[in-house]
Coordinates of C-alpha atoms in Angstrom, one line a residue:
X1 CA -11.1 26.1 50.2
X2 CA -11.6 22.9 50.9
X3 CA -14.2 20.1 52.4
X4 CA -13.5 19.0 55.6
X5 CA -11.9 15.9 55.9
X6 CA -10.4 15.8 52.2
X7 CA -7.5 13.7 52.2
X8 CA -5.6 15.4 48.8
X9 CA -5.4 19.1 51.0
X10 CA -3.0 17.1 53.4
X11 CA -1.8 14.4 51.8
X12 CA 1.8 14.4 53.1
X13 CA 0.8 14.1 56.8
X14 CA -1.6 11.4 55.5
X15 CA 0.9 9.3 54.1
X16 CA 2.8 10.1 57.0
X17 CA 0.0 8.7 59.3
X18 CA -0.6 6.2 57.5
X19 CA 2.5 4.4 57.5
X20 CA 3.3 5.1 61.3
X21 CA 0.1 3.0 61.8
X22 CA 1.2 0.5 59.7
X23 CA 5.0 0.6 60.9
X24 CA 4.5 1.0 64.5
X25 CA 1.2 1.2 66.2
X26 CA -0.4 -2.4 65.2
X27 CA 2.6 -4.2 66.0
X28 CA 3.0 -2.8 69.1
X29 CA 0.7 -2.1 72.1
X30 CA 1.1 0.3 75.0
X31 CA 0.7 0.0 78.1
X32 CA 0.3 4.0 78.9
X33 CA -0.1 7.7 77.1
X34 CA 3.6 7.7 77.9
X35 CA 4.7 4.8 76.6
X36 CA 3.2 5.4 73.7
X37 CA 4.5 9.1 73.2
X38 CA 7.9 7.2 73.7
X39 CA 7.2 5.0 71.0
X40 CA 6.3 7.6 68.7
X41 CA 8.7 9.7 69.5
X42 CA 11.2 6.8 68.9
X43 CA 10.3 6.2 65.6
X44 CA 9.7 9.4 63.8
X45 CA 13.4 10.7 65.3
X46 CA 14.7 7.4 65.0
X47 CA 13.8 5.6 62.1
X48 CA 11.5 7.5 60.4
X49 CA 14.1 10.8 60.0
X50 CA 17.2 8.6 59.6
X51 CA 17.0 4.9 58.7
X52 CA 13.5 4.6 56.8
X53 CA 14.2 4.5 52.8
X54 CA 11.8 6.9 51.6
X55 CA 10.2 7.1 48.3
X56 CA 10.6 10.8 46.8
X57 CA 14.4 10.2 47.3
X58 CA 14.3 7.2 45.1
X59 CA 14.0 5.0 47.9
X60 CA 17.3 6.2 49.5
X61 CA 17.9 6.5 53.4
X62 CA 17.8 9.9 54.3
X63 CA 21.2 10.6 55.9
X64 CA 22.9 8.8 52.8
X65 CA 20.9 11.5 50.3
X66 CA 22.4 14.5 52.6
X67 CA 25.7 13.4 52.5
X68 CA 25.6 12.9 48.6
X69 CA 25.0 17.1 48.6
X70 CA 28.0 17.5 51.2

């Protein structure tokens, strides 16, 4: 087990944070909880899941590597 707060146990969801902060919260700012949930929401179904090239697939965009297997 672990320390708390070690950054290698969940590094995935780390990376993951990190670059929705850098992608979409500092270039934006909210005027409510709900408009930011909508924002959010927006760009991990959006752009994060679909349009975003992503690194460990050889910086390909997501719905382009799927098809490739179909």
């Amino acid at each position: 087990m672990s320390h708390k707060g070690c950054c290698y146990d969940n590094a995935v969801s780390e990376s993951f944070f990190s670059s929705l902060k850098r992608e979409l919260l500092i270039d934006t700012s909210q005027h409510s909880a709900q408009q930011a949930k909508t924002a959010i929401f927006e760009y991990i179904e959006i752009f994060y899941n679909k349009q975003r090239r992503h690194s460990t697939i050889n910086y390909c965009i997501p719905e382009l590597f799927d098809s490739s297997f179909s």
